[in-house]
Coordinates of C-alpha atoms and ligand atoms in Angstrom, one line a residue:
M1 CA 130.2 169.7 91.1
S2 CA 129.2 169.6 87.9
K3 CA 129.7 173.8 87.3
E4 CA 133.6 173.5 88.8
L5 CA 133.9 170.9 86.2
A6 CA 132.2 173.3 83.5
E7 CA 134.1 176.3 84.3
L8 CA 137.3 174.8 84.1
V9 CA 136.5 173.7 80.8
F10 CA 135.1 176.9 79.8
P11 CA 136.1 179.3 82.0
N12 CA 135.4 182.5 79.2
I13 CA 131.7 181.6 78.9
D14 CA 129.8 183.9 80.8
K15 CA 127.2 183.9 78.6
T16 CA 123.8 181.2 79.4
P17 CA 121.6 179.5 77.4
E18 CA 118.8 182.2 77.9
Y19 CA 120.4 185.4 77.5
Y20 CA 120.7 183.5 73.8
E21 CA 117.0 182.2 73.7
E22 CA 116.0 186.2 74.6
L23 CA 118.7 187.3 71.7
Y24 CA 117.4 185.0 69.0
P25 CA 113.5 184.9 69.7
K26 CA 111.3 183.2 68.1
R27 CA 110.2 184.8 64.3
N28 CA 107.0 186.6 63.9
L29 CA 105.8 184.7 61.1
P30 CA 102.5 183.9 59.5
E31 CA 100.9 180.5 60.0
G32 CA 102.6 177.8 58.0
A33 CA 105.1 180.1 57.1
M34 CA 108.2 177.3 56.8
V35 CA 111.5 178.8 57.9
T36 CA 114.4 176.9 55.9
R37 CA 118.4 176.9 55.5
F38 CA 120.6 176.1 53.1
A39 CA 124.0 174.6 54.7
P40 CA 127.1 174.1 52.7
S41 CA 130.5 174.0 53.8
P42 CA 132.5 176.8 51.7
T43 CA 134.4 174.2 49.6
G44 CA 133.4 176.1 46.3
F45 CA 131.9 173.2 44.7
I46 CA 127.9 173.0 44.4
H47 CA 126.9 169.8 43.5
V48 CA 123.8 168.9 41.6
G49 CA 122.0 167.3 44.5
S50 CA 123.1 170.4 46.8
L51 CA 121.1 172.5 44.1
F52 CA 118.0 170.1 43.9
G53 CA 118.1 171.1 48.0
A54 CA 118.8 174.7 47.5
N55 CA 116.0 175.1 45.2
L56 CA 113.5 173.1 47.7
D57 CA 114.8 174.9 50.3
R58 CA 113.8 178.2 48.7
R59 CA 110.7 176.8 47.2
L60 CA 109.2 176.2 50.4
A61 CA 110.1 179.2 51.9
T62 CA 108.8 181.3 48.8
Q63 CA 105.5 179.6 48.8
T64 CA 104.3 179.9 52.1
N65 CA 105.7 183.6 52.8
G66 CA 108.9 182.5 55.4
V67 CA 112.2 182.5 55.3
C68 CA 115.3 181.1 53.7
Y69 CA 118.7 181.3 54.7
L70 CA 122.4 180.7 54.0
R71 CA 124.1 179.1 56.8
I72 CA 128.3 178.4 56.1
E73 CA 129.5 174.8 57.8
D74 CA 133.2 175.7 58.1
T75 CA 133.8 174.2 61.1
D76 CA 136.0 171.6 59.4
G77 CA 138.8 174.2 58.0
K78 CA 140.1 171.5 56.1
R79 CA 137.5 171.4 53.3
E80 CA 137.9 175.4 52.9
V81 CA 138.9 177.2 50.1
D82 CA 139.4 181.4 49.5
D83 CA 136.5 182.9 48.7
G84 CA 133.9 179.5 49.0
I85 CA 131.4 182.0 50.2
N86 CA 130.9 183.7 47.4
L87 CA 131.2 180.9 45.2
V88 CA 128.3 179.1 46.9
I89 CA 125.9 182.9 46.5
N90 CA 127.2 183.3 43.1
G91 CA 126.6 180.1 42.0
L92 CA 123.1 179.5 43.0
K93 CA 122.3 183.1 41.5
V94 CA 123.0 182.0 38.6
F95 CA 119.7 179.7 39.0
E96 CA 118.4 182.9 40.9
I97 CA 118.2 180.9 44.3
E98 CA 119.0 184.1 46.6
F99 CA 119.0 184.3 50.5
D100 CA 116.5 186.3 52.9
E101 CA 118.9 185.8 55.3
G102 CA 122.8 184.8 55.6
P103 CA 126.3 186.3 54.8
K104 CA 126.8 188.3 52.4
G105 CA 130.1 187.9 51.1
T106 CA 133.1 186.9 53.5
E107 CA 132.2 190.2 55.4
G108 CA 128.8 191.5 56.7
S109 CA 125.3 189.5 56.7
N110 CA 121.8 190.1 56.3
G111 CA 119.3 188.8 58.9
N112 CA 119.0 189.1 62.9
Y113 CA 119.9 185.3 63.5
G114 CA 123.6 185.7 63.1
P115 CA 126.6 184.8 62.8
Y116 CA 125.3 182.5 59.5
I117 CA 129.6 181.4 59.6
Q118 CA 130.0 178.8 61.7
S119 CA 133.3 179.5 62.6
Q120 CA 131.9 183.0 64.2
R121 CA 129.7 181.4 66.9
K122 CA 132.1 179.6 69.0
D123 CA 130.7 181.3 72.1
I124 CA 127.1 179.9 70.9
Y125 CA 127.6 176.6 71.1
Q126 CA 131.0 176.3 74.3
C127 CA 128.3 177.8 76.1
Y128 CA 125.3 174.8 75.2
A129 CA 128.1 172.6 76.0
K130 CA 128.7 173.8 79.0
S131 CA 125.0 173.9 80.0
L132 CA 125.3 170.4 78.8
I133 CA 128.2 169.6 81.4
E134 CA 126.5 171.4 84.4
K135 CA 123.8 169.0 83.9
G136 CA 125.7 166.2 83.8
L137 CA 124.9 165.4 80.1
A138 CA 128.0 166.1 78.4
Y139 CA 131.9 165.6 79.6
P140 CA 135.6 166.1 79.3
C141 CA 137.1 162.6 77.4
F142 CA 140.9 162.6 77.4
C143 CA 141.4 159.1 75.2
T144 CA 144.0 158.9 72.5
A145 CA 144.2 158.0 68.8
E146 CA 146.0 155.1 69.8
E147 CA 143.1 153.9 72.7
L148 CA 140.1 154.6 70.8
D149 CA 142.2 152.7 67.4
V150 CA 142.8 149.6 70.9
I151 CA 138.6 149.8 71.4
R152 CA 137.7 149.5 67.8
E153 CA 139.9 146.7 67.4
R154 CA 138.3 145.2 70.9
Q155 CA 134.6 145.7 69.2
E156 CA 136.0 144.6 65.2
K157 CA 136.5 141.2 67.5
L158 CA 133.7 140.9 68.9
K159 CA 131.7 141.9 66.0
I160 CA 129.6 144.3 67.6
V161 CA 128.6 147.6 67.3
P162 CA 131.3 150.1 66.8
G163 CA 131.8 153.5 69.0
Y164 CA 132.3 155.5 72.6
Y165 CA 129.5 154.1 74.4
G166 CA 128.5 152.2 77.3
D167 CA 131.9 150.0 78.7
F168 CA 134.0 150.9 76.3
A169 CA 133.6 154.6 77.1
A170 CA 136.5 154.7 79.5
C171 CA 136.2 158.6 80.3
R172 CA 132.5 158.3 80.9
K173 CA 133.5 156.1 83.9
M174 CA 135.9 158.9 85.3
S175 CA 135.2 160.7 88.7
E176 CA 134.7 164.4 88.5
S177 CA 137.6 164.8 90.5
Q178 CA 139.8 162.8 88.4
M179 CA 138.9 164.9 85.3
I180 CA 139.4 168.2 87.2
E181 CA 143.2 167.0 88.1
R182 CA 143.5 166.1 84.6
I183 CA 142.3 169.1 83.0
K184 CA 144.5 171.0 85.6
K185 CA 147.4 168.7 84.8
G186 CA 147.3 170.0 81.0
D187 CA 146.2 167.1 79.3
P188 CA 144.1 167.2 76.0
Y189 CA 140.6 166.4 76.0
I190 CA 137.5 167.1 73.7
I191 CA 134.0 167.3 75.1
R192 CA 131.4 164.4 74.5
L193 CA 127.6 164.0 75.6
K194 CA 126.7 161.2 77.9
S195 CA 124.1 159.1 75.8
Q196 CA 121.4 158.4 78.2
G197 CA 119.6 156.0 75.3
S198 CA 118.7 152.9 75.5
M199 CA 119.8 150.1 72.4
S200 CA 116.3 148.4 73.6
R201 CA 114.1 151.2 73.4
K202 CA 113.4 152.9 70.1
I203 CA 112.4 156.4 68.6
R204 CA 109.7 157.4 66.2
F205 CA 110.1 160.4 63.8
K206 CA 108.3 161.7 61.2
D207 CA 110.2 162.6 57.7
M208 CA 108.1 164.2 54.9
I209 CA 109.3 162.4 52.4
R210 CA 109.3 159.0 53.7
G211 CA 106.5 159.0 56.6
I212 CA 107.5 157.7 60.0
I213 CA 110.2 156.1 60.6
E214 CA 111.4 154.1 63.7
F215 CA 115.3 153.4 64.7
P216 CA 117.0 152.4 68.1
E217 CA 117.8 155.0 70.3
N218 CA 121.5 156.5 70.3
V219 CA 123.6 155.2 72.7
Q220 CA 127.0 157.1 71.8
D221 CA 128.8 159.3 73.3
I222 CA 129.5 161.7 70.7
V223 CA 132.1 164.2 70.3
I224 CA 130.1 168.0 70.5
I225 CA 133.3 169.8 71.0
K226 CA 136.5 168.9 69.3
S227 CA 139.8 169.4 70.2
D228 CA 140.2 173.1 68.2
G229 CA 137.0 174.6 70.5
L230 CA 134.9 174.1 67.3
P231 CA 131.4 171.8 67.6
T232 CA 130.8 168.8 65.6
Y233 CA 127.9 168.8 62.8
H234 CA 125.6 167.3 65.0
F235 CA 126.2 169.6 67.9
A236 CA 126.2 173.2 65.9
H237 CA 122.9 171.5 63.8
A238 CA 121.1 171.0 67.2
V239 CA 122.2 174.8 68.1
D240 CA 122.3 176.5 64.9
D241 CA 118.9 175.0 63.7
H242 CA 117.2 175.9 66.9
L243 CA 118.3 179.2 67.6
M244 CA 117.9 180.5 64.2
R245 CA 114.7 178.8 64.4
T246 CA 114.8 176.8 61.3
T247 CA 111.3 175.1 61.1
H248 CA 111.8 172.4 58.3
V249 CA 115.4 171.0 58.1
I250 CA 116.2 169.9 54.3
R251 CA 118.8 167.6 54.2
G252 CA 120.7 164.8 51.7
E253 CA 119.2 161.2 53.1
E254 CA 123.1 160.3 53.9
W255 CA 121.9 162.1 57.4
I256 CA 118.6 160.0 57.9
S257 CA 120.6 157.5 60.1
S258 CA 121.9 160.2 62.4
V259 CA 118.4 161.8 63.4
P260 CA 118.1 159.0 66.8
L261 CA 121.7 161.3 67.8
H262 CA 119.8 164.3 66.5
V263 CA 116.7 163.7 68.7
E264 CA 119.0 163.2 71.7
L265 CA 120.7 166.4 71.5
F266 CA 118.1 168.0 71.4
K267 CA 116.1 166.9 74.3
A268 CA 118.8 167.1 76.3
L269 CA 119.6 170.7 75.4
G270 CA 115.6 171.7 75.8
F271 CA 114.8 172.1 72.4
D272 CA 111.8 172.0 70.1
M273 CA 112.4 169.4 67.2
P274 CA 112.2 170.8 63.7
E275 CA 110.5 168.7 61.3
Y276 CA 112.7 166.6 58.8
I277 CA 112.8 166.4 55.0
H278 CA 115.5 164.0 53.3
T279 CA 116.3 164.7 49.9
P280 CA 116.9 161.3 47.8
T281 CA 120.2 161.2 46.3
I282 CA 120.3 162.0 42.9
M283 CA 121.4 159.1 40.8
K284 CA 122.4 158.1 37.3
E285 CA 121.8 155.4 35.0
E286 CA 124.4 153.5 33.6
D287 CA 124.7 150.4 31.7
G288 CA 121.3 149.5 32.7
S289 CA 121.6 150.2 36.1
K290 CA 121.6 152.9 38.9
R291 CA 124.2 154.3 40.8
K292 CA 125.0 157.8 43.0
I293 CA 125.9 160.7 40.2
S294 CA 129.5 161.4 40.8
K295 CA 131.9 164.5 41.5
R296 CA 134.9 162.9 40.1
K297 CA 133.1 161.4 37.2
D298 CA 130.1 163.1 35.9
P299 CA 131.1 166.7 34.6
E300 CA 127.1 167.2 35.3
A301 CA 127.5 166.7 38.9
S302 CA 128.6 169.9 39.3
A303 CA 126.4 173.0 39.1
S304 CA 129.0 175.0 37.4
Y305 CA 128.2 172.8 34.3
Y306 CA 124.8 174.2 33.5
K307 CA 126.4 177.8 33.2
D308 CA 129.5 176.7 31.3
N309 CA 127.5 174.6 28.4
G310 CA 124.9 177.6 28.6
I311 CA 122.5 175.5 29.3
P312 CA 119.3 178.2 30.4
K313 CA 118.5 178.1 34.3
E314 CA 114.8 178.0 33.4
A315 CA 115.2 174.8 32.0
V316 CA 117.6 173.4 35.0
I317 CA 115.2 174.7 37.6
D318 CA 112.3 173.1 35.6
Y319 CA 114.3 169.9 35.1
L320 CA 115.2 170.1 39.1
M321 CA 111.4 170.7 39.2
N322 CA 110.3 167.6 37.2
I323 CA 112.5 165.2 39.7
L324 CA 110.9 167.0 42.2
N325 CA 107.7 166.7 41.7
S326 CA 105.5 164.5 38.9
N327 CA 103.1 166.3 38.8
F328 CA 105.1 169.7 37.3
E329 CA 106.0 168.1 33.7
M330 CA 102.0 168.6 33.1
W331 CA 101.6 171.8 35.2
R332 CA 104.5 173.2 33.0
K333 CA 102.9 171.7 29.5
Q334 CA 99.6 173.9 30.3
N335 CA 101.5 176.6 31.9
P336 CA 104.8 177.3 29.7
H337 CA 105.0 180.9 31.0
A338 CA 104.6 181.1 34.6
D339 CA 106.4 182.2 37.1
L340 CA 107.9 179.4 39.0
A341 CA 106.8 180.7 42.3
E342 CA 103.0 179.6 40.9
F343 CA 103.5 175.6 41.5
K344 CA 103.5 174.6 44.6
V345 CA 105.7 172.4 45.6
D346 CA 104.1 169.4 47.8
P347 CA 107.1 167.8 50.1
H348 CA 104.8 164.7 50.7
K349 CA 105.3 163.8 46.4
I350 CA 108.6 164.0 46.6
S351 CA 110.0 160.1 45.9
S352 CA 111.9 159.0 48.3
S353 CA 113.9 156.4 46.1
G354 CA 117.0 158.2 44.1
A355 CA 115.9 160.3 42.2
L356 CA 117.1 159.6 38.4
F357 CA 119.2 162.6 36.9
D358 CA 119.1 161.7 32.9
L359 CA 120.5 164.2 30.8
V360 CA 119.1 163.5 27.6
K361 CA 115.7 164.1 29.7
L362 CA 117.4 167.9 30.4
N363 CA 118.1 168.3 26.8
D364 CA 114.8 168.3 26.2
V365 CA 113.6 170.2 28.9
A366 CA 115.8 173.1 27.6
K367 CA 115.0 172.3 23.9
N368 CA 111.6 173.4 24.8
T369 CA 112.2 176.0 27.2
I370 CA 114.4 177.9 24.5
S371 CA 111.4 177.4 21.9
F372 CA 109.5 180.0 24.1
F373 CA 112.2 182.3 24.5
T374 CA 111.7 185.4 21.7
A375 CA 114.2 185.6 19.5
D376 CA 115.5 189.0 21.7
K377 CA 116.3 186.6 24.4
V378 CA 117.8 183.8 22.9
Y379 CA 120.3 186.5 21.2
S380 CA 121.2 188.1 24.3
E381 CA 121.5 185.1 26.7
G382 CA 123.1 183.5 24.2
L383 CA 125.7 186.7 23.6
E384 CA 126.3 186.5 27.3
W385 CA 127.5 183.2 27.4
A386 CA 129.5 183.6 24.1
E387 CA 131.3 186.6 25.4
E388 CA 132.8 184.3 28.3
Y389 CA 132.9 181.0 26.4
D390 CA 133.0 181.7 22.6
K391 CA 134.7 185.4 21.9
D392 CA 134.8 184.9 18.4
L393 CA 131.1 184.0 18.3
A394 CA 130.3 186.9 20.2
E395 CA 132.1 189.3 17.7
L396 CA 129.8 187.5 15.0
M397 CA 126.9 188.0 16.8
K398 CA 127.6 191.7 17.6
T399 CA 128.7 192.3 14.1
H400 CA 125.6 191.2 12.8
A401 CA 123.3 191.6 15.0
E402 CA 120.1 192.5 13.2
F403 CA 120.7 189.4 10.8
T404 CA 121.5 187.0 13.5
K405 CA 118.0 188.0 15.3
N406 CA 116.0 187.8 12.0
I407 CA 117.6 184.4 12.2
L408 CA 116.6 183.1 15.4
N409 CA 113.4 184.4 15.0
I410 CA 112.7 181.9 12.2
E411 CA 109.9 179.5 13.3
R412 CA 109.4 181.1 16.6
T413 CA 105.9 181.5 16.8
G414 CA 103.1 180.0 14.8
T415 CA 102.1 176.1 14.5
K416 CA 105.8 174.8 13.4
V417 CA 107.9 176.5 16.6
R418 CA 111.5 174.7 16.3
K419 CA 113.2 173.3 18.9
D420 CA 117.1 172.9 17.7
I421 CA 118.6 174.4 20.4
A422 CA 119.1 173.2 24.0
K423 CA 122.2 174.9 25.0
W424 CA 124.3 178.5 24.1
S425 CA 126.9 176.0 23.2
E426 CA 125.0 174.5 20.0
L427 CA 124.5 178.3 18.8
R428 CA 127.7 178.4 17.0
D429 CA 126.9 175.1 15.2
N430 CA 123.3 176.8 14.9
L431 CA 124.7 180.0 13.2
E432 CA 128.0 180.1 12.0
Y433 CA 126.8 178.6 8.5
L434 CA 125.1 182.2 7.9
Y435 CA 127.9 184.1 8.2
D436 CA 129.7 184.8 5.0
E437 CA 133.5 184.9 6.5
V438 CA 133.0 181.6 8.4
F439 CA 130.6 179.9 5.9
F440 CA 133.3 180.9 2.9
E441 CA 136.7 180.3 4.8
K442 CA 136.1 177.5 7.4
E443 CA 136.5 174.0 5.5
H444 CA 133.3 172.0 5.3
E445 CA 131.5 169.2 3.5
D446 CA 128.1 169.8 1.3
E447 CA 125.8 167.5 2.4
W448 CA 124.1 166.3 -0.9
Q449 CA 121.3 164.0 -1.0
S450 CA 119.7 162.3 -4.1
V451 CA 121.3 165.7 -6.4
T452 CA 124.9 164.9 -6.5
D453 CA 125.9 165.9 -10.2
K454 CA 127.5 168.9 -9.9
A455 CA 126.6 170.1 -14.0
E456 CA 122.8 168.5 -12.6
I457 CA 123.5 170.6 -9.5
K458 CA 124.7 174.0 -11.4
A459 CA 121.6 173.6 -14.2
I460 CA 119.2 173.5 -11.2
L461 CA 120.9 176.3 -9.3
D462 CA 121.0 178.6 -12.4
E463 CA 117.2 177.6 -13.5
Y464 CA 116.4 178.9 -9.7
M465 CA 118.4 182.2 -10.2
K466 CA 116.2 183.1 -13.5
V467 CA 112.9 183.0 -11.3
Y468 CA 113.8 184.3 -8.3
D469 CA 112.5 187.5 -7.0
A470 CA 113.4 188.4 -3.4
A471 CA 109.8 190.0 -3.4
D472 CA 107.7 186.9 -3.7
D473 CA 105.7 185.9 -0.7
K474 CA 106.2 182.3 0.4
D475 CA 103.4 180.6 -2.2
T476 CA 104.4 182.4 -5.1
W477 CA 108.2 181.3 -4.0
F478 CA 107.0 178.0 -3.5
G479 CA 105.1 178.0 -6.9
K480 CA 108.1 179.6 -8.9
M481 CA 110.2 175.9 -7.0
K482 CA 107.3 173.9 -9.1
D483 CA 108.3 175.2 -12.3
V484 CA 111.2 174.9 -12.1
A485 CA 111.1 171.5 -10.9
E486 CA 108.5 170.7 -13.8
K487 CA 111.0 172.5 -15.8
L488 CA 114.2 170.2 -15.4
G489 CA 112.4 167.1 -15.7
Y490 CA 111.4 166.5 -11.9
A491 CA 107.6 165.9 -10.4
R492 CA 105.9 169.4 -8.9
E493 CA 104.4 167.0 -5.9
V494 CA 106.1 164.2 -4.0
K495 CA 103.0 162.2 -4.8
E496 CA 103.4 162.1 -8.3
Y497 CA 106.8 161.0 -8.0
K498 CA 106.1 158.0 -6.3
Q499 CA 103.1 156.9 -8.4
N500 CA 105.2 157.6 -11.3
P501 CA 109.1 157.9 -10.2
E502 CA 110.3 155.9 -13.9
N503 CA 108.5 159.5 -15.2
Y504 CA 110.9 161.6 -13.3
K505 CA 114.3 162.4 -12.4
G506 CA 112.6 163.6 -8.6
H507 CA 110.2 165.9 -6.8
V508 CA 110.5 169.6 -5.7
G509 CA 111.9 168.2 -2.7
D510 CA 114.6 167.4 -4.6
I511 CA 115.3 171.0 -6.2
S512 CA 114.5 172.3 -2.4
T513 CA 117.4 170.6 -1.2
V514 CA 119.9 171.9 -3.9
I515 CA 119.2 174.7 -3.3
R516 CA 119.4 174.3 0.9
V517 CA 122.7 172.4 0.6
A518 CA 124.2 175.1 -2.3
L519 CA 123.4 177.6 -0.1
T520 CA 124.3 176.8 3.5
G521 CA 125.9 173.0 3.1
R522 CA 123.4 171.7 5.0
K523 CA 120.7 169.5 4.8
N524 CA 118.9 170.8 7.9
T525 CA 118.2 174.2 8.5
P526 CA 115.3 176.4 9.7
D527 CA 112.9 177.4 7.0
L528 CA 114.1 177.7 3.4
Y529 CA 112.5 180.9 2.2
E530 CA 113.5 182.9 5.3
I531 CA 116.6 182.0 5.2
L532 CA 116.6 183.1 1.5
K533 CA 114.9 186.4 2.5
N534 CA 117.5 187.0 5.4
L535 CA 120.6 186.6 2.9
G536 CA 119.4 189.1 0.2
T537 CA 120.2 188.2 -3.7
E538 CA 122.8 189.2 -3.8
R539 CA 124.6 186.8 -1.3
I540 CA 122.8 184.0 -2.5
Q541 CA 124.3 184.7 -5.8
K542 CA 127.7 184.3 -4.7
R543 CA 127.1 181.3 -2.4
F544 CA 125.3 179.3 -5.9
A545 CA 128.8 180.8 -7.2
R546 CA 131.0 178.9 -5.8
I547 CA 129.9 176.0 -6.5
Ligands
LIG601 N1 127.2 170.8 56.2 C1 126.2 169.8 55.9 C2 126.6 169.0 54.9 O1 127.4 169.5 54.2 C3 124.9 170.0 55.8 C4 123.5 169.1 56.0 C5 122.7 170.0 56.1 O2 122.1 170.7 56.0 O3 122.1 169.5 57.6 O4 125.8 167.9 54.4

């Protein structure tokens, strides 16, 4: 009898589960290889939490010689945007997260376990739903939205668990001949699981982050196939992760309470369970308390924020790794140049409580990351960013390519490494005062410090130019600055000044500050000697002459 019902519901399905089992055989991979997947809806938006998960998917597959594939979960057509798939693929490529299998874009795919886009897998889901109907483990439900509302209201009144289950599951109690009759009449329906669970029994399962968890069994006759013939998330999860031979399902912790349902579905379908890793929600600290990072309120919730602001991918990934495994930070300190793949992620070490995402900390990580870049890399990556986001800056950088690289090279090696750039959007501020076309055109306020008197400033600059020689080495140059200081009544050493301040107008530091500010307008710059050398005598004179 169930066969007749199944045939009536899915007359076009001529394949059996055995057919698909053979078509998608167990993967031939080395012992311990993990098969992971990133399974977004094609909304085009990549949340930082998804980036966190995708990074974990990729790392675990790579470090075990496994496979990491992309699956597009588009059974909920409402959430789709045109080109959503390409946006996901390209958005993750920015962070060097690429997939071994999956859609290549809107057309074509890599890998033997496809299609990797759920809307193209309708026949597969229906085949398995058909087999469940045959086994008496699924049935058509004809309840209308109004009828479901009535059930919900009754449950609310009784203050009991909401849902379609037990005595509330009206269609579950229908005879098969009644069902057949209604289908033949043309009544609309969806397909539900016929749950075999009991609220008084418990299931136990192991999450790799949280350990053993116990939940009551599932009792809900959840929808598995919707009225449009496509599956719900739950049903697609079971069928796809089985047939694509996923070994580890890595997904957000919001799915953890659905595991009892998934356990039942896998059992009903005769599938082995995968391992689960439910990742913590990414949180943000605000006014002393933690809250979920929000797409609506926090720009940093979007993966595109990092590209738009020019935070290098290495920094973002390093920071995500810090959140993932707290021992990563130490490892990175000891291995600043090592390839990420050399760090072995341990899923057991991931914290189960909300992962705190702190932009200030990311900023520090990024400064550190950039401090290890060569000047050429800072130049080329900065320029690439500027070409897209700050065309004027890109022009300046290209017009003065050598000069820019030399400036970026100041304090890049040695004991005092500069850590003054956290993102390419800070490059403008970092460079523009050194380009004459900006320095002389754009209004700025000179940041004079202890010496503010114009005549005194001029006297210092005059004296300085008398002795300045571009060929001097750093020691000679600094010696000359001390001579200028002494000549004009300033102490040669800060120490001397501190011992007898009444004897001096100031100290050598005041002299160098005057020179720095006259030259750049700023009180803080990279090494002054190097800046002077890079500007050259003529430009130094021109800059001093404006005072
Ligand atoms: N499409 C689901 C989501 O966007 C994926 C969950 C999973 O990875 O299984 O949340």
